[in-house]
Amino acid sequence: DGLARAIGVAAKAGPIPAVVCSNADFTANDPTLEGIRALSEAGVIRRYVVIERGGVRFGVFGVLGKEAQIYTNGAGAVTFPDPVEAARGVAKTLRETEKVDVVIALSHGGVSKGKDGRYSTGDDVALAEAVPDIDVVIGGHSHTELKEAIIVNGRTPVVQTGKEGKNVGELVISLDGAKLTVAAYRLHPIDDSI
């Protein structure tokens, strides 16, 4: 209920980006979910958005990873279905129904270091491995400053900028037909010069 009030106040103050989450279920018969359901019906909270720029269609969706769900035990009547299954469904919809060129997952899943000491595992990586229709994973939850993109399945970049808005990430991709490649990726520190 508190989250619905906060999002609602922001939306009334002016346009805000859609809140995207494909694996949050607000359908329980619980009065505390009325505000969230109303925001969903109004399109403020959505499963995904489609953005077209320069003739390229981008499908953007959000998921809450399994590890992050540990911290949602106070979410009351909200449940979080499996993020991989939800991602498969929404990525298929984006490809087949919305006809997007690039599928971007905003994942609150996180990354972890593998046995070699490099970031190569975690929910964000597992999502890219399990759902090949995803072209880019922009991750969160672990607050990791990834200085280079993690390339999953030889094609899907997983990126993350750290925490507390200290950086803005810049990912430049190129498309050759359906083949996506990373042209550049870097973090820009946020400081008084910006």
Coordinates of C-alpha atoms in Angstrom, one line a residue:
D1 CA 0.0 0.0 0.0
G2 CA 2.9 2.4 0.8
L3 CA 4.6 1.6 -2.4
A4 CA 1.4 2.3 -4.4
R5 CA 1.0 5.7 -2.6
A6 CA 4.6 6.7 -3.4
I7 CA 4.4 5.7 -7.1
G8 CA 1.0 7.3 -7.3
V9 CA 2.3 10.6 -5.9
A10 CA 5.2 10.6 -8.4
A11 CA 2.9 9.9 -11.3
K12 CA 0.5 12.7 -10.4
A13 CA 3.5 15.1 -10.1
G14 CA 4.4 14.6 -13.7
P15 CA 5.3 11.9 -16.3
I16 CA 7.5 9.1 -14.9
P17 CA 8.9 6.1 -16.7
A18 CA 6.7 3.0 -16.5
V19 CA 7.6 0.7 -13.6
V20 CA 8.2 -2.7 -15.3
C21 CA 8.0 -6.0 -13.6
S22 CA 6.9 -9.2 -15.3
N23 CA 7.0 -11.5 -12.3
A24 CA 5.1 -9.6 -9.7
D25 CA 1.6 -11.0 -9.0
F26 CA -0.9 -8.4 -7.5
T27 CA -4.0 -10.6 -8.0
A28 CA -4.5 -11.8 -4.4
N29 CA -7.8 -10.7 -2.8
D30 CA -6.2 -8.3 -0.4
P31 CA -7.2 -4.6 0.1
T32 CA -3.6 -3.5 0.4
L33 CA -3.1 -4.3 -3.3
E34 CA -5.9 -2.0 -4.5
G35 CA -3.5 0.9 -5.2
I36 CA -1.0 -1.3 -7.0
R37 CA -3.8 -2.8 -9.1
A38 CA -5.1 0.7 -10.0
L39 CA -1.6 1.8 -11.1
S40 CA -1.3 -1.4 -13.2
E41 CA -4.7 -0.6 -14.8
A42 CA -3.6 2.9 -15.5
G43 CA -0.4 1.7 -17.2
V44 CA 2.0 3.1 -14.6
I45 CA 3.1 -0.4 -13.6
R46 CA 3.4 -2.8 -16.6
R47 CA 4.9 -6.1 -17.6
Y48 CA 6.9 -4.4 -20.3
V49 CA 7.3 -1.3 -22.5
V50 CA 8.2 -0.9 -26.2
I51 CA 10.3 2.0 -27.2
E52 CA 11.2 2.9 -30.8
R53 CA 14.3 4.9 -31.6
G54 CA 15.8 5.5 -35.0
G55 CA 13.6 2.8 -36.5
V56 CA 14.7 0.1 -34.0
R57 CA 12.1 -1.3 -31.6
F58 CA 13.3 -2.1 -28.1
G59 CA 11.3 -4.2 -25.7
V60 CA 12.1 -3.5 -22.0
F61 CA 10.8 -5.7 -19.2
G62 CA 11.7 -6.2 -15.5
V63 CA 12.1 -9.2 -13.2
L64 CA 12.9 -9.6 -9.6
G65 CA 15.5 -12.4 -9.2
K66 CA 15.3 -15.4 -6.9
E67 CA 17.9 -14.2 -4.5
A68 CA 16.4 -10.7 -4.3
Q69 CA 13.0 -12.3 -3.4
I70 CA 14.5 -13.4 0.0
Y71 CA 14.2 -9.7 1.0
T72 CA 10.6 -9.4 0.0
N73 CA 9.1 -11.4 2.9
G74 CA 7.4 -8.3 4.0
A75 CA 5.6 -7.9 0.6
G76 CA 2.4 -9.2 2.1
A77 CA 0.0 -10.4 -0.6
V78 CA 2.4 -9.8 -3.5
T79 CA 3.9 -13.0 -4.9
F80 CA 6.8 -13.3 -7.3
P81 CA 6.5 -16.2 -9.8
D82 CA 9.7 -17.7 -11.2
P83 CA 11.7 -15.0 -12.9
V84 CA 13.0 -17.2 -15.7
E85 CA 9.6 -18.5 -16.6
A86 CA 8.2 -15.0 -16.6
A87 CA 11.1 -13.7 -18.7
R88 CA 10.5 -16.5 -21.2
G89 CA 6.9 -15.6 -21.6
V90 CA 7.4 -11.8 -21.9
A91 CA 10.4 -12.2 -24.2
K92 CA 8.3 -14.4 -26.5
T93 CA 5.5 -11.8 -26.5
L94 CA 8.0 -9.0 -27.3
R95 CA 9.5 -11.0 -30.2
E96 CA 6.4 -12.5 -31.7
T97 CA 3.6 -10.0 -30.9
E98 CA 5.4 -6.7 -30.5
K99 CA 8.0 -7.5 -33.2
V100 CA 10.8 -5.8 -31.3
D101 CA 14.4 -5.9 -32.6
V102 CA 16.1 -5.8 -29.2
V103 CA 14.9 -7.4 -25.9
I104 CA 16.2 -5.8 -22.7
A105 CA 15.7 -7.3 -19.3
L106 CA 16.0 -5.0 -16.3
S107 CA 16.9 -7.6 -13.7
H108 CA 17.0 -7.2 -9.9
G109 CA 18.9 -10.4 -9.6
G110 CA 22.6 -9.7 -9.2
V111 CA 26.0 -11.1 -10.2
S112 CA 28.6 -13.2 -8.3
K113 CA 32.2 -14.1 -8.7
G114 CA 32.9 -17.5 -10.2
K115 CA 35.7 -19.8 -9.0
D116 CA 38.2 -17.9 -11.2
G117 CA 37.5 -14.7 -9.2
R118 CA 35.7 -13.0 -12.1
Y119 CA 32.1 -12.0 -12.2
S120 CA 30.5 -14.8 -14.1
T121 CA 27.5 -16.2 -12.1
G122 CA 24.4 -15.0 -10.3
D123 CA 20.8 -14.5 -11.1
D124 CA 21.4 -11.9 -13.9
V125 CA 23.8 -14.3 -15.7
A126 CA 21.5 -17.3 -15.2
L127 CA 18.6 -15.3 -16.7
A128 CA 20.6 -14.6 -19.8
E129 CA 21.7 -18.2 -20.0
A130 CA 18.2 -19.6 -19.6
V131 CA 16.3 -17.1 -21.9
P132 CA 18.2 -16.8 -25.3
D133 CA 15.6 -14.3 -26.5
I134 CA 17.0 -11.7 -24.2
D135 CA 19.6 -9.5 -25.9
V136 CA 20.8 -7.4 -23.0
V137 CA 20.5 -7.7 -19.2
I138 CA 20.9 -4.6 -17.2
G139 CA 21.3 -5.9 -13.7
G140 CA 21.0 -4.8 -10.1
H141 CA 20.6 -6.1 -6.6
S142 CA 24.3 -7.0 -6.0
H143 CA 25.4 -3.3 -6.4
T144 CA 28.3 -4.4 -8.5
E145 CA 30.3 -2.0 -10.6
L146 CA 31.0 -4.1 -13.7
K147 CA 33.8 -2.4 -15.6
E148 CA 33.3 -4.7 -18.5
A149 CA 30.2 -6.5 -19.8
I150 CA 29.8 -10.2 -19.0
I151 CA 29.0 -11.9 -22.3
V152 CA 26.7 -14.8 -21.9
N153 CA 26.1 -17.5 -24.5
G154 CA 28.7 -15.7 -26.7
R155 CA 26.2 -12.9 -27.4
T156 CA 24.2 -11.4 -24.5
P157 CA 25.9 -8.6 -22.4
V158 CA 25.1 -8.4 -18.7
V159 CA 25.9 -5.0 -17.3
Q160 CA 25.6 -3.3 -13.9
T161 CA 26.6 0.1 -12.7
G162 CA 27.0 -0.2 -8.9
K163 CA 25.0 1.5 -6.3
E164 CA 23.4 4.7 -5.1
G165 CA 23.5 6.4 -8.5
K166 CA 27.3 6.8 -8.4
N167 CA 27.6 5.8 -12.1
V168 CA 25.7 5.9 -15.3
G169 CA 26.4 3.0 -17.6
E170 CA 26.8 3.4 -21.4
L171 CA 26.3 0.3 -23.5
V172 CA 26.7 0.7 -27.2
I173 CA 25.4 -2.2 -29.3
S174 CA 25.3 -2.8 -33.0
L175 CA 22.8 -4.9 -34.9
D176 CA 23.5 -6.7 -38.1
G177 CA 20.2 -8.4 -38.9
A178 CA 19.4 -10.3 -35.8
K179 CA 23.1 -10.4 -34.6
L180 CA 23.8 -8.1 -31.7
T181 CA 27.4 -7.2 -30.7
V182 CA 28.7 -4.9 -28.0
A183 CA 30.5 -2.0 -29.6
A184 CA 31.4 -0.4 -26.3
Y185 CA 30.6 -0.4 -22.6
R186 CA 31.8 2.0 -19.8
L187 CA 30.8 3.6 -16.6
H188 CA 30.6 7.3 -16.2
P189 CA 31.1 8.4 -12.6
I190 CA 28.5 10.9 -11.4
D191 CA 30.2 14.0 -9.8
D192 CA 29.9 17.7 -9.7
S193 CA 31.3 18.1 -13.3
I194 CA 28.0 16.6 -14.7

